[in-house]
PDB file of C-alpha atoms in Angstrom:
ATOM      1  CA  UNK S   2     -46.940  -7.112 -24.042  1.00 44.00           C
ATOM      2  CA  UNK S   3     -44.753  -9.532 -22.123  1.00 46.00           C
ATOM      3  CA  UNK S   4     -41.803  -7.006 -22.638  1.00 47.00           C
ATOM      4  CA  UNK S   5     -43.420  -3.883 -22.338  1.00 48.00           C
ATOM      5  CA  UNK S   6     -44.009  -5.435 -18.315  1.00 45.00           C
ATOM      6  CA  UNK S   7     -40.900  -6.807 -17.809  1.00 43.00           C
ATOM      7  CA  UNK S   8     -39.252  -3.746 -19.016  1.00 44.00           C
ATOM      8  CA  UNK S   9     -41.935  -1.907 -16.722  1.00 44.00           C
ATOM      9  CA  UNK S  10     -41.196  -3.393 -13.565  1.00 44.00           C
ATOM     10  CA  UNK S  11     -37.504  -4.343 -13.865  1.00 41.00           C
ATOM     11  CA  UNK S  12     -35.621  -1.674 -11.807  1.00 44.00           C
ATOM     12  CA  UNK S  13     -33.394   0.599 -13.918  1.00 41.00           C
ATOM     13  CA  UNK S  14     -30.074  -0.180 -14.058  1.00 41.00           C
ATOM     14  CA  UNK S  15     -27.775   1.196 -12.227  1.00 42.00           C
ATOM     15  CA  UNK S  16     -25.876   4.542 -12.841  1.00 40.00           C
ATOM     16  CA  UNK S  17     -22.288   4.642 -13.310  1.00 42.00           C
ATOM     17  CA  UNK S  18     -20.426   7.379 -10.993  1.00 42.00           C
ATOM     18  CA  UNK S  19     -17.511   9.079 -11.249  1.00 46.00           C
ATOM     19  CA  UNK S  20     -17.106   9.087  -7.420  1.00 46.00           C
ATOM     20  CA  UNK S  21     -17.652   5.527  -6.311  1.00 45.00           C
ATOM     21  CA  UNK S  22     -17.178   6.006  -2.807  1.00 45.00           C
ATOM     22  CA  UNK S  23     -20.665   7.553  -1.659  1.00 45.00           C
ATOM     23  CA  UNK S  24     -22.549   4.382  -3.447  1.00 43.00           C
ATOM     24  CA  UNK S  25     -20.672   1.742  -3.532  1.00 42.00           C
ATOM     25  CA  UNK S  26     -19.354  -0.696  -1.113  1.00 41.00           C
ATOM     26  CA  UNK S  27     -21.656   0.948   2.008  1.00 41.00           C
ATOM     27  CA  UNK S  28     -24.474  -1.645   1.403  1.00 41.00           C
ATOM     28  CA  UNK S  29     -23.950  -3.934  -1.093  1.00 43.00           C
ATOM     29  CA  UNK S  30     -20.308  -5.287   0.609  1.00 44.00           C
ATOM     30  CA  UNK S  31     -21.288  -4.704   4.466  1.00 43.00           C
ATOM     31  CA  UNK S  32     -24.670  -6.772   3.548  1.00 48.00           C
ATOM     32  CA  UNK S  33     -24.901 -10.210   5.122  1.00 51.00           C
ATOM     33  CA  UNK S  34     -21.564  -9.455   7.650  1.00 53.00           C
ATOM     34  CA  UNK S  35     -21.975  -9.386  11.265  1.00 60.00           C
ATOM     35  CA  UNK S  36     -22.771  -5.440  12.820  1.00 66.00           C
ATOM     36  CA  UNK S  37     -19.670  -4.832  14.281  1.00 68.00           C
ATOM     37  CA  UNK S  38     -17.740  -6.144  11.308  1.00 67.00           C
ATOM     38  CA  UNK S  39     -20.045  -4.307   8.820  1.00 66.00           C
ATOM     39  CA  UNK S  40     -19.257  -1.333  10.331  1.00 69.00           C
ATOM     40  CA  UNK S  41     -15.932  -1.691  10.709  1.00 67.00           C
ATOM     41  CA  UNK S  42     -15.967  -2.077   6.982  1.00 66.00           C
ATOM     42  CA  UNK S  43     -17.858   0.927   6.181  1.00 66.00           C
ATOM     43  CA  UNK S  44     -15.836   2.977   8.575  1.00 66.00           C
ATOM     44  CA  UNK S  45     -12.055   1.171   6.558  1.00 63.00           C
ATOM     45  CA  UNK S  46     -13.769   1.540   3.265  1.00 65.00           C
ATOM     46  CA  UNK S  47     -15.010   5.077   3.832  1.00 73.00           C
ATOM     47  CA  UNK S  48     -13.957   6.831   6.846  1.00 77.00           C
ATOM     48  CA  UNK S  49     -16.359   9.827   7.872  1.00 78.00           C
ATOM     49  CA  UNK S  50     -13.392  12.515   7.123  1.00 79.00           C
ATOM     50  CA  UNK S  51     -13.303  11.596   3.114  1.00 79.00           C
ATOM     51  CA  UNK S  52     -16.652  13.187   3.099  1.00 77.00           C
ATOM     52  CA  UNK S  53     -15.988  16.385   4.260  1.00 80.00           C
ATOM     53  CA  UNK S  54     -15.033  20.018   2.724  1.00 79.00           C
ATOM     54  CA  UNK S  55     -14.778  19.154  -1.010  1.00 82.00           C
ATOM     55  CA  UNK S  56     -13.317  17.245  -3.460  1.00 81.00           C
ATOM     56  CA  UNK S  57      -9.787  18.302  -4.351  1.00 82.00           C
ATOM     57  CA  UNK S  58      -8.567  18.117  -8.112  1.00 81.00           C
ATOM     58  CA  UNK S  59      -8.264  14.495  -8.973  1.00 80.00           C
ATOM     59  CA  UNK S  60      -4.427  15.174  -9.967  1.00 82.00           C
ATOM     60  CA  UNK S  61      -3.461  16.240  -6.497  1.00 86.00           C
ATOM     61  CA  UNK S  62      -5.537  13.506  -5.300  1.00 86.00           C
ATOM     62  CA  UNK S  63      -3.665  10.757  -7.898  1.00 87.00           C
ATOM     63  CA  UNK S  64      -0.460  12.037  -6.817  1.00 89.00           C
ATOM     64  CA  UNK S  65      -0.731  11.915  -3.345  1.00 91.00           C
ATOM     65  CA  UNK S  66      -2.189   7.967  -3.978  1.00 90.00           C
ATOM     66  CA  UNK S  67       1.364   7.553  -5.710  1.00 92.00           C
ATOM     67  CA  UNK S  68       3.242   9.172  -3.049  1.00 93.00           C
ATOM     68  CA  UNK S  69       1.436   6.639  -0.451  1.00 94.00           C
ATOM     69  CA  UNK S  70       2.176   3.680  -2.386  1.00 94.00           C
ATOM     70  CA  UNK S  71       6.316   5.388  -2.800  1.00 95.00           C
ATOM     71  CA  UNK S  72       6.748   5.322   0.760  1.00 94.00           C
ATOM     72  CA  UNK S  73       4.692   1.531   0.790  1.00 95.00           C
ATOM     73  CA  UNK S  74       7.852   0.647  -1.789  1.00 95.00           C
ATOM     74  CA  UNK S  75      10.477   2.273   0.996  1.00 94.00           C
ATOM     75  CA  UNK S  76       9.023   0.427   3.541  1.00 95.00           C
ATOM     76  CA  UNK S  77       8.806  -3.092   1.502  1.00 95.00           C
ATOM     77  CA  UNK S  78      12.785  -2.376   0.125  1.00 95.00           C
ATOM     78  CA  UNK S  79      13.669  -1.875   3.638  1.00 94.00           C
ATOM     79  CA  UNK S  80      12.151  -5.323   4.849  1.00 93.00           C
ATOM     80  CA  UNK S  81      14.186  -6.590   1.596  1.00 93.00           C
ATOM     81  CA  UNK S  82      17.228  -5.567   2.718  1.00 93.00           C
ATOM     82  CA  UNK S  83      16.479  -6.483   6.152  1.00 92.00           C
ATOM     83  CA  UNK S  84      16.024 -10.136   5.030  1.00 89.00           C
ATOM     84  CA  UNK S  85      19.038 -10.320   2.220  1.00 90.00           C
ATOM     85  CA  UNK S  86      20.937  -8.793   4.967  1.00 90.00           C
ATOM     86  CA  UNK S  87      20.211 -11.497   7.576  1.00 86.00           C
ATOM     87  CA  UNK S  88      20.387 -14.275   4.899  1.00 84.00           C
ATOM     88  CA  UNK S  89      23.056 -13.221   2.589  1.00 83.00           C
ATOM     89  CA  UNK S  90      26.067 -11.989   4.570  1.00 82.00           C
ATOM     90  CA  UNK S  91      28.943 -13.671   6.412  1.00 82.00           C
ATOM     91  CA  UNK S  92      30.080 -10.504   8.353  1.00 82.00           C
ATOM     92  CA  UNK S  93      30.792 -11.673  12.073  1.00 80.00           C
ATOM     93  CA  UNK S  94      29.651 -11.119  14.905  1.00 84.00           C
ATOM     94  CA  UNK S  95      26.479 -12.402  14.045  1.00 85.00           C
ATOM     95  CA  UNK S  96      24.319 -10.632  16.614  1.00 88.00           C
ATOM     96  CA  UNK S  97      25.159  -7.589  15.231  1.00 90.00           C
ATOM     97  CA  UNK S  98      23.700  -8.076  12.149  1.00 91.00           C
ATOM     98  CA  UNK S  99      20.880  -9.613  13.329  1.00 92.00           C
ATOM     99  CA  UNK S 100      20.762  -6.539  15.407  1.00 92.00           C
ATOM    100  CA  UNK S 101      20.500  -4.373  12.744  1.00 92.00           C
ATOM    101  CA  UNK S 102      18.334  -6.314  10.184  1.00 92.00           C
ATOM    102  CA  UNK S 103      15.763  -6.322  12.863  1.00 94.00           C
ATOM    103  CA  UNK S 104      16.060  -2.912  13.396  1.00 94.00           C
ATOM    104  CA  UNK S 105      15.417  -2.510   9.847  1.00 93.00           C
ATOM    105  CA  UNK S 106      12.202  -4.692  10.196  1.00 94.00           C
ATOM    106  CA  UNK S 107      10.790  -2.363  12.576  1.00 94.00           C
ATOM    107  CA  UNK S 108      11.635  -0.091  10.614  1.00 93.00           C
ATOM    108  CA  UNK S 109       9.631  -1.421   7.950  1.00 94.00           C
ATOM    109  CA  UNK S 110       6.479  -1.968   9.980  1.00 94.00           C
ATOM    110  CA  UNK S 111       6.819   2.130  11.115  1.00 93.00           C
ATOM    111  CA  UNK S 112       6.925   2.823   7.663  1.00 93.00           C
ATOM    112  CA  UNK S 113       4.263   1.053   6.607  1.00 92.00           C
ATOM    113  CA  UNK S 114       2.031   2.665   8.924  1.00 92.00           C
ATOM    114  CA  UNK S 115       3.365   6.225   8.686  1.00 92.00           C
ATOM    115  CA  UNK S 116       2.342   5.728   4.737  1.00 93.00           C
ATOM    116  CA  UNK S 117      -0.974   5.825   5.639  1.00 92.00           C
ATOM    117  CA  UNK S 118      -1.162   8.249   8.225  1.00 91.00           C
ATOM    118  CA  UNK S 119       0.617  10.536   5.978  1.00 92.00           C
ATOM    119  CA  UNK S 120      -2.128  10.238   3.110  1.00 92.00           C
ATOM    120  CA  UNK S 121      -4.634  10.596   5.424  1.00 90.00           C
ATOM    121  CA  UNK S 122      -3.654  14.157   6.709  1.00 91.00           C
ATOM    122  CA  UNK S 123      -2.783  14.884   3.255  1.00 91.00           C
ATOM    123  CA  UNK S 124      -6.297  14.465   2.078  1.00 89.00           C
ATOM    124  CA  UNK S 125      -7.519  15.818   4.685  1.00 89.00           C
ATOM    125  CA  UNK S 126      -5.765  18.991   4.174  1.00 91.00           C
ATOM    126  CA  UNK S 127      -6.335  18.492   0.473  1.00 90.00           C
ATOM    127  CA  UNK S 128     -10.300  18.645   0.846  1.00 88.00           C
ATOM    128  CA  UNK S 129     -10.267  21.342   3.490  1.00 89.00           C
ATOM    129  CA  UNK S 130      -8.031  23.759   1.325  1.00 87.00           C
ATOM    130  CA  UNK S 131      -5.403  23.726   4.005  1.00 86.00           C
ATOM    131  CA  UNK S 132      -1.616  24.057   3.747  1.00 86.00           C
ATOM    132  CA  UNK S 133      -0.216  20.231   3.330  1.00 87.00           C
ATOM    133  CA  UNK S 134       1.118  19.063   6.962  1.00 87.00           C
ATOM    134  CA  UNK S 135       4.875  19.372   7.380  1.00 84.00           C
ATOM    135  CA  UNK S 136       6.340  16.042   9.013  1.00 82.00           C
ATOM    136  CA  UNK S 137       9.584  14.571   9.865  1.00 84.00           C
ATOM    137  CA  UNK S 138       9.474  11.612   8.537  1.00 83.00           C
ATOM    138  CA  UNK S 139      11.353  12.085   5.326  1.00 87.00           C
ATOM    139  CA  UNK S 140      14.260  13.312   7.729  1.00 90.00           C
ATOM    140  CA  UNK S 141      14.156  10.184  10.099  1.00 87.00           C
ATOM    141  CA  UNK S 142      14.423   7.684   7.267  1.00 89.00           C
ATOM    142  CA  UNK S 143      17.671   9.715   6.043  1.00 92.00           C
ATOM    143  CA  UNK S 144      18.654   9.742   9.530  1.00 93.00           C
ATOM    144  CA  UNK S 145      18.169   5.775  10.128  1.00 90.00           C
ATOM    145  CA  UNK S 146      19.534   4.787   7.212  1.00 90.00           C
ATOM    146  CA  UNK S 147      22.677   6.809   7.759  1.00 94.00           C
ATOM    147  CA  UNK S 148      22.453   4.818  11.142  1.00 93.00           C
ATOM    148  CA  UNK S 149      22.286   1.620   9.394  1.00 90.00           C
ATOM    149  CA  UNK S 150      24.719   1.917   6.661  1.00 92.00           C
ATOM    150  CA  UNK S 151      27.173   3.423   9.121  1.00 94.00           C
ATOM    151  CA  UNK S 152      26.820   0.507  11.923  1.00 92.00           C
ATOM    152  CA  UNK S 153      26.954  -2.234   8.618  1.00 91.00           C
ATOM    153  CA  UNK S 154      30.305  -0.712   7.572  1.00 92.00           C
ATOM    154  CA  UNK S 155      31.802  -0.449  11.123  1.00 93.00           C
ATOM    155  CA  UNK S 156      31.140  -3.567  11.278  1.00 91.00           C
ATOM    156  CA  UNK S 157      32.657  -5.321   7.720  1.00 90.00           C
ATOM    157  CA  UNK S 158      35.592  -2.967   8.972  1.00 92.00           C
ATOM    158  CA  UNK S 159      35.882  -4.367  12.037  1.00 90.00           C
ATOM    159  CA  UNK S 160      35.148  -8.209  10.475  1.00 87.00           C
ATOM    160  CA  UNK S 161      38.180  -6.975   8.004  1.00 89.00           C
ATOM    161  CA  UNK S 162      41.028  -5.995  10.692  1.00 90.00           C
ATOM    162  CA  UNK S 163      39.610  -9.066  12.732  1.00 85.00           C
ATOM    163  CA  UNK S 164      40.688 -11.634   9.831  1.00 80.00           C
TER     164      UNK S 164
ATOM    165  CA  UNK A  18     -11.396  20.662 -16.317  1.00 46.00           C
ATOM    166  CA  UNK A  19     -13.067  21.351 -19.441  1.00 44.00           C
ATOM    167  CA  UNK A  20     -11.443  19.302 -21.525  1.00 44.00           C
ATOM    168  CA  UNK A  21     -14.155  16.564 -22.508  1.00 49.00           C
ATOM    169  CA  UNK A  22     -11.802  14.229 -25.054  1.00 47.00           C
ATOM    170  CA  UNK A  23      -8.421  15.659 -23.885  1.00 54.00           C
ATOM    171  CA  UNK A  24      -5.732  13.552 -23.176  1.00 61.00           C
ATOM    172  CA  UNK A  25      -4.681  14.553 -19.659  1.00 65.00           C
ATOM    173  CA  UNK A  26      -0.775  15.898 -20.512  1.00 67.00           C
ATOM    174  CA  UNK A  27       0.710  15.252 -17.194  1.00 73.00           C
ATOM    175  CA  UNK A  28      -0.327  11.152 -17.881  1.00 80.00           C
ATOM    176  CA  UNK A  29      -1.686  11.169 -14.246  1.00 79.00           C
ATOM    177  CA  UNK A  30      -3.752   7.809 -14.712  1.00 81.00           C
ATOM    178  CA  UNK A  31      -0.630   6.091 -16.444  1.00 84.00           C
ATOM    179  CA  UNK A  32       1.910   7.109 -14.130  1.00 88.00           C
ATOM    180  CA  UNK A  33      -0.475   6.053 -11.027  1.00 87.00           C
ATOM    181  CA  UNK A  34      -1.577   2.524 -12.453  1.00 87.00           C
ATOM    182  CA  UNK A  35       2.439   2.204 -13.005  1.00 90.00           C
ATOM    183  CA  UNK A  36       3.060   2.697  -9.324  1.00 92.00           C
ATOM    184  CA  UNK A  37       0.556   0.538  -8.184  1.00 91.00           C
ATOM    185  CA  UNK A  38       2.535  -1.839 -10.913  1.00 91.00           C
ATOM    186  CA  UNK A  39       5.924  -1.450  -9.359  1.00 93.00           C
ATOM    187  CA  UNK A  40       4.439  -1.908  -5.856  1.00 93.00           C
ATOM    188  CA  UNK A  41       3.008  -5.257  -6.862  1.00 93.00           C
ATOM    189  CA  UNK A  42       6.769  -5.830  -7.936  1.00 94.00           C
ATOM    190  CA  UNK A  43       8.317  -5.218  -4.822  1.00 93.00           C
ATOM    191  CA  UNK A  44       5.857  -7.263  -2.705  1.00 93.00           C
ATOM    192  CA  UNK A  45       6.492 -10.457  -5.403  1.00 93.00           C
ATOM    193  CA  UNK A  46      10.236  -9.429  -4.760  1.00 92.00           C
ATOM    194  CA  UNK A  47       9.465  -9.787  -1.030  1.00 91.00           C
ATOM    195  CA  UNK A  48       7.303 -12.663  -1.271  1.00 91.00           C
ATOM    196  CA  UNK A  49      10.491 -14.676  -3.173  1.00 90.00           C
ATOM    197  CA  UNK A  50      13.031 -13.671  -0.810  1.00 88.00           C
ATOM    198  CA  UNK A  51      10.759 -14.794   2.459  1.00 87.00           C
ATOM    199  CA  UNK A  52      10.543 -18.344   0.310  1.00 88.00           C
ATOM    200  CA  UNK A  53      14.361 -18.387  -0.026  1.00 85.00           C
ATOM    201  CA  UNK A  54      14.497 -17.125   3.577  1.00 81.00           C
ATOM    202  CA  UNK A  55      12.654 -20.195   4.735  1.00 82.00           C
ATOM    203  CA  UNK A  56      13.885 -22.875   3.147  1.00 83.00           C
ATOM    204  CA  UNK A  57      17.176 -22.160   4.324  1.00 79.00           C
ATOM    205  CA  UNK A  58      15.953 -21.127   7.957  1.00 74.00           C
ATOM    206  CA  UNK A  59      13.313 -23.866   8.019  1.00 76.00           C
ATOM    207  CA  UNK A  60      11.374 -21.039   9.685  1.00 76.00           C
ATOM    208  CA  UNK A  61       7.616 -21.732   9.525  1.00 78.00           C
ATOM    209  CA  UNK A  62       6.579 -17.603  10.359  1.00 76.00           C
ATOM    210  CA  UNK A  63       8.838 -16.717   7.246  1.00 80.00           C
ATOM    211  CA  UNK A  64       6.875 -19.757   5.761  1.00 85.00           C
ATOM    212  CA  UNK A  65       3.544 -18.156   6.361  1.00 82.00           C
ATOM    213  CA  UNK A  66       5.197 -14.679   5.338  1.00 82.00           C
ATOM    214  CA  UNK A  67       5.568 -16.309   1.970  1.00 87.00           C
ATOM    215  CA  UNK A  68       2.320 -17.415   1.842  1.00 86.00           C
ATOM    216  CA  UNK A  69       0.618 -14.186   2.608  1.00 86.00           C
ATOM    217  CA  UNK A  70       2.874 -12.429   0.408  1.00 89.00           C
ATOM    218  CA  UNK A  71       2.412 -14.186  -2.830  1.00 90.00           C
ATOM    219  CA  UNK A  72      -1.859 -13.747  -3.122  1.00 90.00           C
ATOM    220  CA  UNK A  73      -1.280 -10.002  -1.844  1.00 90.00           C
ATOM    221  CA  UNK A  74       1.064  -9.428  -4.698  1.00 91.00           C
ATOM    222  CA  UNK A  75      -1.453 -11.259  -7.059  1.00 91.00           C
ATOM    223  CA  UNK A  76      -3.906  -8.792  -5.229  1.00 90.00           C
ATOM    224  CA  UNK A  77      -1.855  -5.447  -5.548  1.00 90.00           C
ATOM    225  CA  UNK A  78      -1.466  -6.278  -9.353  1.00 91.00           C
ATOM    226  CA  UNK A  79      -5.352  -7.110  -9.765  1.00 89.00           C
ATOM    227  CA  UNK A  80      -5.646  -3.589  -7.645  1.00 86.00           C
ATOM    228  CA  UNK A  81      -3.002  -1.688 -10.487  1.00 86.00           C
ATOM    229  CA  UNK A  82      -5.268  -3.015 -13.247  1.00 86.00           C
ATOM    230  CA  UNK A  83      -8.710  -1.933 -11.825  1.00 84.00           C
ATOM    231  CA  UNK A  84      -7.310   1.229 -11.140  1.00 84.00           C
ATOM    232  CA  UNK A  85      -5.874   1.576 -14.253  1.00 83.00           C
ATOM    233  CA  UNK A  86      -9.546   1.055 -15.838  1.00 82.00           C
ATOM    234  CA  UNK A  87     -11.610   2.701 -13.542  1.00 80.00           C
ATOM    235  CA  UNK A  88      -8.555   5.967 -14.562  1.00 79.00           C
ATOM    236  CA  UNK A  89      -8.694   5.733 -18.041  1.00 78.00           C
ATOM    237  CA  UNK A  90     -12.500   5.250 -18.272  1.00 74.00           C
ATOM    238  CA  UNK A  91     -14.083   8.228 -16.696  1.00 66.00           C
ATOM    239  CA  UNK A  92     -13.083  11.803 -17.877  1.00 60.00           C
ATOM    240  CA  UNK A  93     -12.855  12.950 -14.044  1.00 60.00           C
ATOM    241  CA  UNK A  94     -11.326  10.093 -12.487  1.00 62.00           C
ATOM    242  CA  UNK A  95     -12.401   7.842  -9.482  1.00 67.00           C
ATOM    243  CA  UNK A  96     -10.638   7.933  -6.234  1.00 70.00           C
ATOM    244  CA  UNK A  97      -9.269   5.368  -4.253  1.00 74.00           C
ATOM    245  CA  UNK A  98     -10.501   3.683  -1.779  1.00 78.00           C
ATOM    246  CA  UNK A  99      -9.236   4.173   1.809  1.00 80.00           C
ATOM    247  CA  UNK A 100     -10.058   0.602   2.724  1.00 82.00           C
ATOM    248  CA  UNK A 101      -7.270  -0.707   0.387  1.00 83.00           C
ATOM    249  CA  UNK A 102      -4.640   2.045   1.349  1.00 87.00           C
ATOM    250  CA  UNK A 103      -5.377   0.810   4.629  1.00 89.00           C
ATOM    251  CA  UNK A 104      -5.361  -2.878   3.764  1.00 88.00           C
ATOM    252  CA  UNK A 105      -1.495  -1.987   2.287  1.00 90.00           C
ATOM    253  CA  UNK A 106      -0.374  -0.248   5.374  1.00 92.00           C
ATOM    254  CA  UNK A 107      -1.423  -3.087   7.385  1.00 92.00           C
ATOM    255  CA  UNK A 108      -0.310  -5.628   5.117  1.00 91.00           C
ATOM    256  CA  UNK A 109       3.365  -3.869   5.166  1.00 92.00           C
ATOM    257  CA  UNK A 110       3.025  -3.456   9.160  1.00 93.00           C
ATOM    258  CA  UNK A 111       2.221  -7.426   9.781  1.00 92.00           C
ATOM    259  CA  UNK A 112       4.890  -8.556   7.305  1.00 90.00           C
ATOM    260  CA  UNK A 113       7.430  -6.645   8.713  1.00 91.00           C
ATOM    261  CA  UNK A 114       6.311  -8.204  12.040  1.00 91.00           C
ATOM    262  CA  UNK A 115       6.138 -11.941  11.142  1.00 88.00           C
ATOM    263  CA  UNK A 116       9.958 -10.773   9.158  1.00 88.00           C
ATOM    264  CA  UNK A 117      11.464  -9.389  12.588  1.00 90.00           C
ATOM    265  CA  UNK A 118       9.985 -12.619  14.330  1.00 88.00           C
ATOM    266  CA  UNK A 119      11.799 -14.682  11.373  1.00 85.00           C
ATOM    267  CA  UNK A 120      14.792 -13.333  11.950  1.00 86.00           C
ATOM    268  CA  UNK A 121      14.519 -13.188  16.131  1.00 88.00           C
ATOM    269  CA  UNK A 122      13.672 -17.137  16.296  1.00 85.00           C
ATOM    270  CA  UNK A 123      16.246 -18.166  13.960  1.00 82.00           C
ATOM    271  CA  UNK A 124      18.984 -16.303  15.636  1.00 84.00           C
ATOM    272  CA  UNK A 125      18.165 -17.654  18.874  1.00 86.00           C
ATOM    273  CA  UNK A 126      17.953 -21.205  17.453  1.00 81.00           C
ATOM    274  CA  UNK A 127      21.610 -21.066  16.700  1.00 73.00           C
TER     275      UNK A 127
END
């Protein structure tokens, strides 16, 4: 009898979806947080434009997660070699290469950025059955790191003749 | 997709928990050279790099894994969530920052 109520009035449990990002997170992580930070959160977690046109194949969807996270792996190699470069080489003058491994730190930070703003208007071309967006970037990084390779070994030439 | 207890050929969930994997890599890989970085710069921003760096590597992995789950578990798979793209993109953008601010103060300390 006891049971029978308790299994009366305790709410069902929840349904497991395939789609998290309609149900979760909105209320249940944005409870108990300030306004404007709950709403920030919502609008992070689940920016308006993920719920409009529809949802593309989840392979296109997977693969264009990975190629976010490839150009996250650029951007984190580049501060690597920004910071090896500062702390492992003797080449003089020194300003130069400080020069340049801060360069490559910006660098970094751009590319950071540009990974997300890239997977953003991918999706969003993705969902509204639009032709992906053509961009530069892949260009520029050949183009910069041509720049930086090319100043480094000017200047181990130069450090060479110098000696 | 009609395939209810197919394997999916192209190993999409595999090959996306693995680059969430590698990622975590590269940020431990990061984290280790900020340490080395400031020890031998006595540089308290690469310092706190370090210190950011080595719980959002811990994170990214923890990330990799869920993903990996959440993949293989459901027959049409869950997508990410934008908050932690962002969170990644932001995390890259500040650590580059507090990096080129490393770098700046201990070349002008010399």
């Amino acid at each position: 009898m006891f049971l029978q109520r308790m299994a009366r009035s305790s709410p069902k449990p929840a349904m497991r979806t395939k789609h998290p990002p309609e149900n979760i997170s909105e209320r249940d992580l944005c409870k108990g947080l300030p306004k404007s930070i709950g709403a920030f959160a919502r609008w992070a977690s689940e920016p308006a434009w993920r719920r409009e046109g529809s949802e593309p194949d989840y392979r296109f969807s997977l693969a264009n997660e990975r190629t976010f996270l490839a150009w996250i792996r650029t951007a984190l190699a580049v501060l690597a070699a920004a910071m090896l470069l500062e702390q492992l080489t003797k080449i003089e003058p020194r300003s130069a290469v400080v020069t340049v491994s801060l360069v490559m730190c910006v660098f970094a930070a751009a590319l950071g950025m540009l990974a997300y703003s890239k997977w953003q208007a991918n999706e969003q071309a993705m969902r509204h059955g639009k032709a992906l967006p053509h961009s530069r970037a892949i260009g520029l990084l050949a183009v910069l790191i041509l720049a930086a390779s090319g100043s480094l070994a000017t200047l181990v030439l130069v450090d060479l003749i110098a000696q | 997709m009609s395939g209810v207890s197919l394997r999916d050929p192209g190993l999409q969930p595999e090959r996306t928990a693995l680059s969430w994997h590698r990622t975590g890599w590269l940020i431990l890989l990061n984290a280790v050279l900020a340490v080395r970085t400031a020890v031998s710069n006595d540089s308290l921003g690469l310092t706190m790099m370090a210190f950011v760096l080595l719980p959002a590597s811990s994170a990214v992995f923890l990330l990799g894994a869920h993903r990996r789950r959440a993949l293989l578990e459901y027959q049409t798979p869950s997508c990410v969530s934008a908050a932690g793209m962002l969170g990644l993109a932001v995390l890259v953008f500040v650590v580059a920052g507090v990096g080129f601010a490393g770098i700046a103060l201990a070349a002008l300390r010399k």
